[in-house]
Coordinates of C-alpha atoms in Angstrom, one line a residue:
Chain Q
X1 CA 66.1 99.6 87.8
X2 CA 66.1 96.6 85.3
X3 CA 67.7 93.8 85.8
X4 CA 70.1 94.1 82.9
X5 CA 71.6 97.7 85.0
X6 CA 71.9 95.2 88.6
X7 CA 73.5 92.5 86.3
X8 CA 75.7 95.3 84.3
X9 CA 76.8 97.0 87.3
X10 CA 78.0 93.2 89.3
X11 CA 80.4 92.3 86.5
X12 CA 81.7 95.4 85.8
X13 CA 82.4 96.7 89.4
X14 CA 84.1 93.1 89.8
X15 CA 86.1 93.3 86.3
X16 CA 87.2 96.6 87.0
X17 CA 88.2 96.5 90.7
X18 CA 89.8 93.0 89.7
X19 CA 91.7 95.0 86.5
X20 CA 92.1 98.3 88.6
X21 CA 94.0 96.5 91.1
X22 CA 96.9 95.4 89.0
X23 CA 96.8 99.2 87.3
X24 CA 97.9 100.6 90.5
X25 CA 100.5 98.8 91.4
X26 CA 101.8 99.0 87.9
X27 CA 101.5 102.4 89.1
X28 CA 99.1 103.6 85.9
X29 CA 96.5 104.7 88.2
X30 CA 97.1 108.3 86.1
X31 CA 97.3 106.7 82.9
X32 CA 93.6 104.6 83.0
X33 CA 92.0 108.3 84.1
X34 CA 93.7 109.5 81.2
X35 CA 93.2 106.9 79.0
X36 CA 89.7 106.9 79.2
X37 CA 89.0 110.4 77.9
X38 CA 90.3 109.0 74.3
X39 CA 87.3 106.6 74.7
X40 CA 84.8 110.5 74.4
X41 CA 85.4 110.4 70.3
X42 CA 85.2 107.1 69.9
X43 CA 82.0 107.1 71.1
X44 CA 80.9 110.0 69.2
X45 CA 82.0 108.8 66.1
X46 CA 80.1 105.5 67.3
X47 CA 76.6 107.8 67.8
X48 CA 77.1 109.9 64.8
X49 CA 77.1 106.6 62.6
X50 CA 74.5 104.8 64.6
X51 CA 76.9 101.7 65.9
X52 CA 77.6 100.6 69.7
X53 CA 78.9 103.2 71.3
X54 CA 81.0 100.3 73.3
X55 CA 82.7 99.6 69.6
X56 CA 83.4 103.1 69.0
X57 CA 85.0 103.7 72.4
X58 CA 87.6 100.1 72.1
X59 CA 88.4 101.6 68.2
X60 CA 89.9 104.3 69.6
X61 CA 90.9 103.2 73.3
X62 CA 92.8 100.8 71.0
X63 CA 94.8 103.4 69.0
X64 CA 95.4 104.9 72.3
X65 CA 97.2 102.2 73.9
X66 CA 99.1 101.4 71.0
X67 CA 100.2 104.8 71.5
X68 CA 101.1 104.6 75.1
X69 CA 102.6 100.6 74.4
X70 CA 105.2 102.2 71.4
X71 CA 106.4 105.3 73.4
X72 CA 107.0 103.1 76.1
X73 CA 108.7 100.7 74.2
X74 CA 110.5 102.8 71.2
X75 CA 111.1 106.4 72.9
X76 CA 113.3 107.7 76.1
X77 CA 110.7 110.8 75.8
X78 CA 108.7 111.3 79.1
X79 CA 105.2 109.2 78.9
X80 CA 103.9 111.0 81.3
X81 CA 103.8 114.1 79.1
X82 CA 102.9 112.4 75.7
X83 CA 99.8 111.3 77.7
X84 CA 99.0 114.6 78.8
X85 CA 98.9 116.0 75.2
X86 CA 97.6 112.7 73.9
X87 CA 94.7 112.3 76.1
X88 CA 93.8 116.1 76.7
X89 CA 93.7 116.3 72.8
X90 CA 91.4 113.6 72.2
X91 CA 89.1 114.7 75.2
X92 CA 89.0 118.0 72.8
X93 CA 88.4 116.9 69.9
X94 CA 85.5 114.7 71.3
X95 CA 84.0 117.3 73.3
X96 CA 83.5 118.9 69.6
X97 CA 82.4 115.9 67.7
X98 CA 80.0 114.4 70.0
X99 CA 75.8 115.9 69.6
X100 CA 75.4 118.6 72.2
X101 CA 72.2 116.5 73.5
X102 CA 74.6 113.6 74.2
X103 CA 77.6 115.2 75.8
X104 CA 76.6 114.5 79.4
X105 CA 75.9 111.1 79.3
X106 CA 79.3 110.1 77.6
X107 CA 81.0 112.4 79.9
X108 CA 79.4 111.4 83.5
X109 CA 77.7 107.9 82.1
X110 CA 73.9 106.6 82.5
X111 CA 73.8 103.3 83.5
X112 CA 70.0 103.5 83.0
X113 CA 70.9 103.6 79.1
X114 CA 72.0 100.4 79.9
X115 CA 70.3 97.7 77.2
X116 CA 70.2 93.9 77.0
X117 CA 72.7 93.5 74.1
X118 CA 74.8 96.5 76.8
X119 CA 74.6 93.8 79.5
X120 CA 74.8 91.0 77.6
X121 CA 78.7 92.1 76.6
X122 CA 79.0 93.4 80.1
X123 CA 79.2 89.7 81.4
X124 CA 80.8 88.3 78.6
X125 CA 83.6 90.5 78.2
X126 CA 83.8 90.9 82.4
X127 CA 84.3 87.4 83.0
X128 CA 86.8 86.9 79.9
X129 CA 88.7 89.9 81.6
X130 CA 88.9 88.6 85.0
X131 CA 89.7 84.8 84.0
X132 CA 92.7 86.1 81.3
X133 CA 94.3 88.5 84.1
X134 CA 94.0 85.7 86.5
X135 CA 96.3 83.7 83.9
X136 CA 98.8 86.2 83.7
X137 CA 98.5 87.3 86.9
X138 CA 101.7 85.6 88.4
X139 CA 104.2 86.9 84.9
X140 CA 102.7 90.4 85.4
X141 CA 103.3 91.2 88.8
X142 CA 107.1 89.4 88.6
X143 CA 107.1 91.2 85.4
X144 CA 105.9 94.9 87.8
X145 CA 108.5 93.9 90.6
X146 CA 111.6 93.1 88.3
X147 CA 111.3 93.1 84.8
X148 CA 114.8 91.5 84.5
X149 CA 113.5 88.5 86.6
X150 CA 110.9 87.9 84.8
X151 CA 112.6 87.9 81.2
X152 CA 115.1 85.7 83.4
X153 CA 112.4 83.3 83.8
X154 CA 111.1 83.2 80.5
X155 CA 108.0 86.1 81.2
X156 CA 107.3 87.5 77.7
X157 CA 107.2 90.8 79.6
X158 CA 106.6 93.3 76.4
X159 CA 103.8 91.4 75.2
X160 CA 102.3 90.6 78.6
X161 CA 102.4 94.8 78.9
X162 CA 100.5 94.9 75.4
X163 CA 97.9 92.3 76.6
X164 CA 97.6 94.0 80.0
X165 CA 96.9 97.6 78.1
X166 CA 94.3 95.7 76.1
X167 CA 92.8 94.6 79.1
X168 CA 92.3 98.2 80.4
X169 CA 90.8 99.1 76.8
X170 CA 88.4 97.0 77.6
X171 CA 87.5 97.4 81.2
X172 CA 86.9 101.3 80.0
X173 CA 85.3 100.7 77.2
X174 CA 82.4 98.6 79.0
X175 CA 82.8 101.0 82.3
X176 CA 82.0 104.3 80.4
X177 CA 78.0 103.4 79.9
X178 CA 78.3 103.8 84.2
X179 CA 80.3 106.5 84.9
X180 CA 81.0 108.3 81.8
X181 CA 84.7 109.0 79.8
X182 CA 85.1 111.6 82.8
X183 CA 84.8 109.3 85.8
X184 CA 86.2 105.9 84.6
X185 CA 89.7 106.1 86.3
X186 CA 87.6 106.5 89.5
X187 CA 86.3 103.2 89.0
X188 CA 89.5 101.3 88.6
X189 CA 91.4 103.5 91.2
X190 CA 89.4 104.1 93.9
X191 CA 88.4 99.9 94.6
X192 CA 92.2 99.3 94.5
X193 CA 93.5 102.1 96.5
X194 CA 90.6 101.2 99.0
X195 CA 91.9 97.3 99.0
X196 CA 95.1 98.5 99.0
X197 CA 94.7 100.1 102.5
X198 CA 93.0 97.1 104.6
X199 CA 95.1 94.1 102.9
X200 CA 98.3 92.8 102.9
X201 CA 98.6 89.8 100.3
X202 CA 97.7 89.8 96.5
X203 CA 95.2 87.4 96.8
X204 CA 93.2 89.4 99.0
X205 CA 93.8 92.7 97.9
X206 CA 92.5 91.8 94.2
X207 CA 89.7 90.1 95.8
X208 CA 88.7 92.7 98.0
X209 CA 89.3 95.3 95.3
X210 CA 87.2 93.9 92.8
X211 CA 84.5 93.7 95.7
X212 CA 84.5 96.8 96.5
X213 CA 84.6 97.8 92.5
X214 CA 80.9 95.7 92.7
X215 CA 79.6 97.6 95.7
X216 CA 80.7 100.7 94.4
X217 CA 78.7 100.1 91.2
X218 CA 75.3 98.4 92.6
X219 CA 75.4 100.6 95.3
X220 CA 76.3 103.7 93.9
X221 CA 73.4 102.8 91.1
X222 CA 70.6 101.7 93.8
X223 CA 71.1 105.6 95.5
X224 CA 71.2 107.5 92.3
X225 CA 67.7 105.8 91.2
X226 CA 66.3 106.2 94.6
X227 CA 67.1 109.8 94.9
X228 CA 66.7 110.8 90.9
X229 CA 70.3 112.1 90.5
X230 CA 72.6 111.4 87.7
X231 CA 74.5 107.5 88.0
X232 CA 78.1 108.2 87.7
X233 CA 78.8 111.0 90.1
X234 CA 77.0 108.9 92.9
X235 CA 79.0 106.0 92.4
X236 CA 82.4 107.8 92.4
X237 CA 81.2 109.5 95.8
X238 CA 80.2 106.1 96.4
X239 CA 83.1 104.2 96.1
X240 CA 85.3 107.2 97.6
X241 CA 83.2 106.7 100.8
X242 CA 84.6 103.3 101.0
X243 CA 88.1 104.4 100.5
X244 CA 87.4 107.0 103.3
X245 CA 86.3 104.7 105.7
X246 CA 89.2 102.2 104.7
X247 CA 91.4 104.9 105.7
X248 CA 90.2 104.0 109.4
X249 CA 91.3 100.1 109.3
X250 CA 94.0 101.3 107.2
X251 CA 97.0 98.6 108.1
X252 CA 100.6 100.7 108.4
Chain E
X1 CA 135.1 71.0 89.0
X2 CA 133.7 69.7 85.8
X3 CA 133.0 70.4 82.3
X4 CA 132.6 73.7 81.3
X5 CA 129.4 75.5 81.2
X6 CA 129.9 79.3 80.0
X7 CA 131.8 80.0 77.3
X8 CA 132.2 83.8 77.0
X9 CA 134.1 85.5 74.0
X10 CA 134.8 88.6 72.8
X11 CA 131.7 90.1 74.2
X12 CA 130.9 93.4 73.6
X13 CA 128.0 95.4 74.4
X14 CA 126.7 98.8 72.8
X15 CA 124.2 101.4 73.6
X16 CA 123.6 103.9 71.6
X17 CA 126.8 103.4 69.4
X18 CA 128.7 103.8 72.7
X19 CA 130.7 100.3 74.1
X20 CA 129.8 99.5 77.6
X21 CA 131.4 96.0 77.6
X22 CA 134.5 95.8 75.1
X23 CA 135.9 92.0 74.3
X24 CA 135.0 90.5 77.3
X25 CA 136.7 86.8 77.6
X26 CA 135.8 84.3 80.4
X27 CA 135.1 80.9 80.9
X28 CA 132.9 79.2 84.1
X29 CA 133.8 75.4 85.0
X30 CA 131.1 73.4 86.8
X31 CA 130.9 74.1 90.5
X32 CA 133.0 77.1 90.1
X33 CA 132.3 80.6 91.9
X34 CA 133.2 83.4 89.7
X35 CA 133.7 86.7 91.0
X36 CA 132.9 89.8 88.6
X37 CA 134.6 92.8 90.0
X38 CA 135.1 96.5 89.0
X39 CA 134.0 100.5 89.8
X40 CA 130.6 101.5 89.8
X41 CA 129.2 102.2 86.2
X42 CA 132.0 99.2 84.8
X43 CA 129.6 97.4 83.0
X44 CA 128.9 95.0 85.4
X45 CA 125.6 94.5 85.7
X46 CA 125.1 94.9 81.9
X47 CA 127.2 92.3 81.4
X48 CA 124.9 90.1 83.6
X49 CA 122.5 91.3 81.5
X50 CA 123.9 89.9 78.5
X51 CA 124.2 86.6 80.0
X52 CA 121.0 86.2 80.9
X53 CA 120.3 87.3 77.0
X54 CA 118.3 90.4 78.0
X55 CA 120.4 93.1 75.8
X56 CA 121.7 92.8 72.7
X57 CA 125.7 92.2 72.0
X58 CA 127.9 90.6 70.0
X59 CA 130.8 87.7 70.1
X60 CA 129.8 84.9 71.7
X61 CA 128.0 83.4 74.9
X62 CA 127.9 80.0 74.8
X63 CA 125.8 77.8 78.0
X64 CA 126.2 74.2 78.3
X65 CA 123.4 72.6 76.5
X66 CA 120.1 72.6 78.3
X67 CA 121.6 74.4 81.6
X68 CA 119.2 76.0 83.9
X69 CA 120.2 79.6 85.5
X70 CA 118.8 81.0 88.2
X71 CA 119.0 84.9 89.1
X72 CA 119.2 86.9 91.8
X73 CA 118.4 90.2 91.3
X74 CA 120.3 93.2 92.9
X75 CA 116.4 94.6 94.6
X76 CA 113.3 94.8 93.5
X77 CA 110.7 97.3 93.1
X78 CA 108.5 96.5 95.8
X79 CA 107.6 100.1 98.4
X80 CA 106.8 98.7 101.8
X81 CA 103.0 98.5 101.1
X82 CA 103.2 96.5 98.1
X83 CA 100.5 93.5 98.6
X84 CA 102.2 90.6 98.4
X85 CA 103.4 88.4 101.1
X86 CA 107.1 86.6 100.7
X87 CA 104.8 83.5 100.3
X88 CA 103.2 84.5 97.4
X89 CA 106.8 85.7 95.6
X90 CA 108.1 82.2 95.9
X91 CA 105.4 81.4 93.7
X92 CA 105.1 83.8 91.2
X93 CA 107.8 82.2 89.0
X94 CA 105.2 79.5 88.6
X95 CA 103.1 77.0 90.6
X96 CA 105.0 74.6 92.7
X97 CA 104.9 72.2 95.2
X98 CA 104.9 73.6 98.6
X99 CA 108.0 71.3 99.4
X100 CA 109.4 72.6 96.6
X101 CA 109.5 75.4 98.3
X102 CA 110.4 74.9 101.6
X103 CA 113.3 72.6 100.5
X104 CA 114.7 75.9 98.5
X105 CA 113.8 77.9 101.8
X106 CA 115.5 75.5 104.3
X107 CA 118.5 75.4 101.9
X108 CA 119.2 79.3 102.5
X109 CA 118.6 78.7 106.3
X110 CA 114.5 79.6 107.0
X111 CA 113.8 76.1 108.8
X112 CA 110.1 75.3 108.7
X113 CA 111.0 74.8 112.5
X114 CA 111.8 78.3 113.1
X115 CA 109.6 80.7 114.6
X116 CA 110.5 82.8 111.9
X117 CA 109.5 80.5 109.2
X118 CA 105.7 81.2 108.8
X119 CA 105.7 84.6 110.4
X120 CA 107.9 85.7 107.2
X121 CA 105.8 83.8 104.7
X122 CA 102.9 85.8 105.9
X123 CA 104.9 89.0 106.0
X124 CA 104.7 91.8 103.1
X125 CA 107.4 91.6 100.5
X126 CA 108.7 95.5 101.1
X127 CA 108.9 95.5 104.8
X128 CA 111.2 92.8 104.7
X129 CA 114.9 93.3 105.8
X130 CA 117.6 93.3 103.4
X131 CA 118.9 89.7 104.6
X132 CA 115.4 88.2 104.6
X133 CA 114.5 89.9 101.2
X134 CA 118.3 88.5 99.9
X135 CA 117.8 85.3 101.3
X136 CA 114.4 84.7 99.6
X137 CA 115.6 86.2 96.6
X138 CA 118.5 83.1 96.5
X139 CA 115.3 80.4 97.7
X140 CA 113.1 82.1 94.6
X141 CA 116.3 81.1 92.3
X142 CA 117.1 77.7 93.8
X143 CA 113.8 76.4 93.1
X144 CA 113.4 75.5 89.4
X145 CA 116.7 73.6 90.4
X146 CA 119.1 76.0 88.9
X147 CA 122.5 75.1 87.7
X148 CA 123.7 78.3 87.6
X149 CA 123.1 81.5 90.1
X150 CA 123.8 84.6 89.1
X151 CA 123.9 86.8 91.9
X152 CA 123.8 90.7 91.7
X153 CA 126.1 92.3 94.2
X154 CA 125.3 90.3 97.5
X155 CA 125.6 93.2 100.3
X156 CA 128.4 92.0 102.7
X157 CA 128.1 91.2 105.9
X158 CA 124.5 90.3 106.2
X159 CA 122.9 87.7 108.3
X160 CA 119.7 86.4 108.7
X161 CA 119.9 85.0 112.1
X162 CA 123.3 85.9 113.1
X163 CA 125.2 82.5 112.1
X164 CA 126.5 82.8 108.2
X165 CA 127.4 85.4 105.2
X166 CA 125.7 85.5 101.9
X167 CA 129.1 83.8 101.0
X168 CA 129.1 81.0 103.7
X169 CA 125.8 80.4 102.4
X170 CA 127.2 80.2 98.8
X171 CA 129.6 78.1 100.3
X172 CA 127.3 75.3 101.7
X173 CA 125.2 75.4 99.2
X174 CA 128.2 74.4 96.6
X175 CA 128.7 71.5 99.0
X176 CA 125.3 70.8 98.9
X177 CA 124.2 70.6 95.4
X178 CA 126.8 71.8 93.2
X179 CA 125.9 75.2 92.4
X180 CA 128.0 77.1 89.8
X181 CA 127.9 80.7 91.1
X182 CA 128.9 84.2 89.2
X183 CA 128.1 87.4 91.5
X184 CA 128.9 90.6 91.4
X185 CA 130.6 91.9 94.2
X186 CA 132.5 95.0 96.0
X187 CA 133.9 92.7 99.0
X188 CA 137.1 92.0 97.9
X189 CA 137.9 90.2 101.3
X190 CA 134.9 87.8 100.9
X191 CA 136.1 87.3 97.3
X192 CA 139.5 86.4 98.1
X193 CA 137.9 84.0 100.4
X194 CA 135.4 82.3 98.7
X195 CA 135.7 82.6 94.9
X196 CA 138.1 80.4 92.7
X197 CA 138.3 82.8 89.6
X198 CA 138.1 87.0 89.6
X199 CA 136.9 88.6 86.4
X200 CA 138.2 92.2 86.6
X201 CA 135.8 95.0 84.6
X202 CA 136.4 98.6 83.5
X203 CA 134.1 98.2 80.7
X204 CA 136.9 96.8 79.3
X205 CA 138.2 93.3 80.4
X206 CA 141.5 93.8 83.7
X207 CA 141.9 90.9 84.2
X208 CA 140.9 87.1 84.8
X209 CA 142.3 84.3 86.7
X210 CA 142.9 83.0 90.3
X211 CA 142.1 85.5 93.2
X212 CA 145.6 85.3 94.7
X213 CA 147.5 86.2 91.3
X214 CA 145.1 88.7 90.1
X215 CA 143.5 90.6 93.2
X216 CA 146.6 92.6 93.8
X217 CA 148.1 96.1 94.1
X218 CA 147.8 97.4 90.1
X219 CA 144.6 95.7 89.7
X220 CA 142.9 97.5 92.5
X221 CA 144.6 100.6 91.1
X222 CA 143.4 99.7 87.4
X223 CA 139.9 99.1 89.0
X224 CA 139.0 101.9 91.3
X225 CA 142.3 104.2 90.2
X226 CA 143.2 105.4 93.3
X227 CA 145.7 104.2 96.3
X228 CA 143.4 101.1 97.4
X229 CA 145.1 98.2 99.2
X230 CA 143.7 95.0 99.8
X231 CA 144.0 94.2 103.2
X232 CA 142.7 90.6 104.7
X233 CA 140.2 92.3 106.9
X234 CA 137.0 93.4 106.7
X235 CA 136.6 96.3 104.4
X236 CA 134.2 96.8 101.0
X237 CA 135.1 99.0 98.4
X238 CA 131.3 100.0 97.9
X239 CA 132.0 102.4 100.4
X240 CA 134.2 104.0 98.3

């Protein structure tokens, strides 16, 4: 392990436990898993015309929340069953596109792939995630638990959803070079759902969530290189070990 | 009872090409509680809406120049294990000064003195009661020193700690620090009691004036159209 994977895998486990944890109580646990397989052709695109594969993967996770952002916005249809043609589609189409030789890492992730310039965006764009949801924090959840209050008190609560979807772009753009298109919602659920289960306020249930995004991660990474097995399956098992033993402090 | 601070004319409200609110008329004098009353589905909580300039409409709603409302909101979507203690609502309208906050708590009847008082701070939103989550609902609005509280549809009958009403509290808290008050309401009892002007809705505007020469027999019929009777006991129409 280099040090740019160790210092990769901190920020992103803590940017995507902190960012997971506001996904699921906006209740788009479903929608980040899905969202994330639109990210497979942007990064095949990105390989097939030598770029960063991160650049590749926000392109299109971009067009995709657009997507999600105007049919939840313009439409009465059922978003949960755009996304499933939506998302399903793009996982298909990038299954196609993307070289045979590189299917499995962008599907499952290799965070021994990871390289400097890789890590280098991983802290930037980690701690520019975490200190803008911070910001916003307050608006969003008033804007999750009435949206009528927070318009009330002066929340832009359409944009703030826009920024927030932005946000997630991100967070699975940097998180697929870990786990892979195929395992990111497990990286932003499973912290949250864990945090969820042993806290009680927000501040401590987004700390502890992004905490145990990071343990998740450095942990997961430290057995896969120890025991030669592929990076992203161990650190979903990883981090649903932690949500099993939450399940024993679990607070009713 | 001052100057006037809402101004409403012919307000009307459409979704979808249908009219929800037709030519609603009203006006709200300082210090005023106005009751909005009418069958489920009456437009009611639209027309909150449309105050609060959250849907689109037309005619006219006019607020007194650099007025302050504060809104209560009928529930929220919190399930019982949402993280976040009733401490950490009162702030999420912005950062405040903590005795701010328990000046807005105290004035809905959570004394710091109470037992209570922390205990509930520290407690989760959802697993609240529906008197503590209403009460801390009203504190959330009264800080930000509101001139105006718009209340959706205060349950009747609920109390905190055994001692007032929702409306009592309305009451005091006019005494206090001369809160205008709209709500929304099924308890015509409470309303007879403690509002000063009754709007009347069936999407279309019944009636408006004093409680005593408009909550009567054909209005009740007009409203709920069936053999209702306003008697000066206890009863809510909800229920109906």
């Amino acid at each position: 392990m280099t040090s740019f994977q160790i210092i990769s895998a901190i920020f992103i486990g803590l940017a995507a436990g902190y960012v997971g944890s506001f996904m699921v109580l906006r209740r788009m646990a479903l929608v980040g898993d899905a969202l994330s397989h639109v990210a497979l052709p942007g990064l095949a695109i990105a390989l097939l015309l030598n770029i960063n594969p991160f650049i590749g993967a926000f392109a299109t996770l971009f067009i995709g929340i657009v997507c999600v952002w105007l049919i939840e916005n313009r439409t009465e249809l059922s978003t949960e069953s755009l996304i499933g043609l939506f998302f399903t589609f793009s996982l298909a189409v990038g299954i196609l596109i993307t070289p045979q030789s590189e299917l499995l890492e962008a599907l499952f992730g290799d965070i021994s792939k990871i390289s400097a310039l890789d890590s280098y965006l991983a802290v930037i764009f980690s701690i520019a995630l975490i200190t803008i949801m911070y910001g916003v924090s307050r608006g969003f959840i008033l804007g999750t638990i009435s949206s009528d209050l927070a318009k009330a008190s002066g929340v832009k609560v359409s944009r703030l959803n826009f920024l927030f979807l932005i946000l997630v772009a991100v967070i699975v753009a940097l998180g697929i070079k870990a786990v892979g298109t195929l395992l990111m919602g497990a990286l932003v659920i499973i912290p949250a759902i864990t945090s969820k289960n042993i806290t009680s306020s927000l501040r401590s249930y987004t700390t502890a969530s992004s905490l145990i995004g990071l343990i998740s991660l450095l942990g997961g990474m430290i057995i896969a290189s120890r025991l030669n097995l592929p990076s992203g399956p161990i650190i979903v098992l990883a981090s649903s070990g932690i949500f099993l033993v939450s399940l024993v402090f679990a607070r009713k | 009872m001052g100057e006037e601070i809402l101004k409403v004319e012919k307000l009307t409200i459409e979704f979808y090409g249908q009219k929800v609110v037709e030519d609603v008329n009203f006006t709200v004098k300082k210090g005023e509680v106005l009751a909005i009353v009418g069958p489920n589905g009456s437009g009611k909580s639209v027309l909150f809406r449309a105050l609060l300039g959250l849907v689109p409409y037309t005619g006219k709603v006019i607020w007194q120049k650099g007025i302050k409302i504060g809104y209560v909101p009928q529930k929220l979507a919190v399930e019982k294990d949402f993280p976040l203690t009733a401490g950490e609502f009162m702030t999420l309208r912005g950062a405040k000064p903590k005795q701010e906050i328990e000046k807005a708590l105290e004035d809905v009847g959570l004394h710091k003195k109470n037992k209570e008082f922390g205990w509930l701070l520290e407690k989760k939103l959802g697993q609240l009661s529906s008197g503590q989550l209403q009460r801390l609902l009203i504190a959330n609005s009264l800080t930000g020193k509101p001139d105006i509280l718009l209340f959706d549809e205060p349950t009747a009958g609920i109390d905190i700690a055994g001692e007032e009403t929702i409306y009592e509290l309305f009451r005091k808290l006019q005494a206090s620090i001369e809160l205008t008050v709209i709500l929304i309401s099924h308890d015509l009892n409470a309303i007879h009691d403690f509002s000063d002007n009754v709007l009347g809705l069936n999407r279309k505007q019944i009636c408006f004036g004093r409680p005593h020469e408009v909550l009567d027999h054909k209005l009740l019929h007009h409203l709920y159209g069936e053999d209702v009777e306003h008697h000066h006991h206890n009863h809510d129409l909800s229920a109906l």
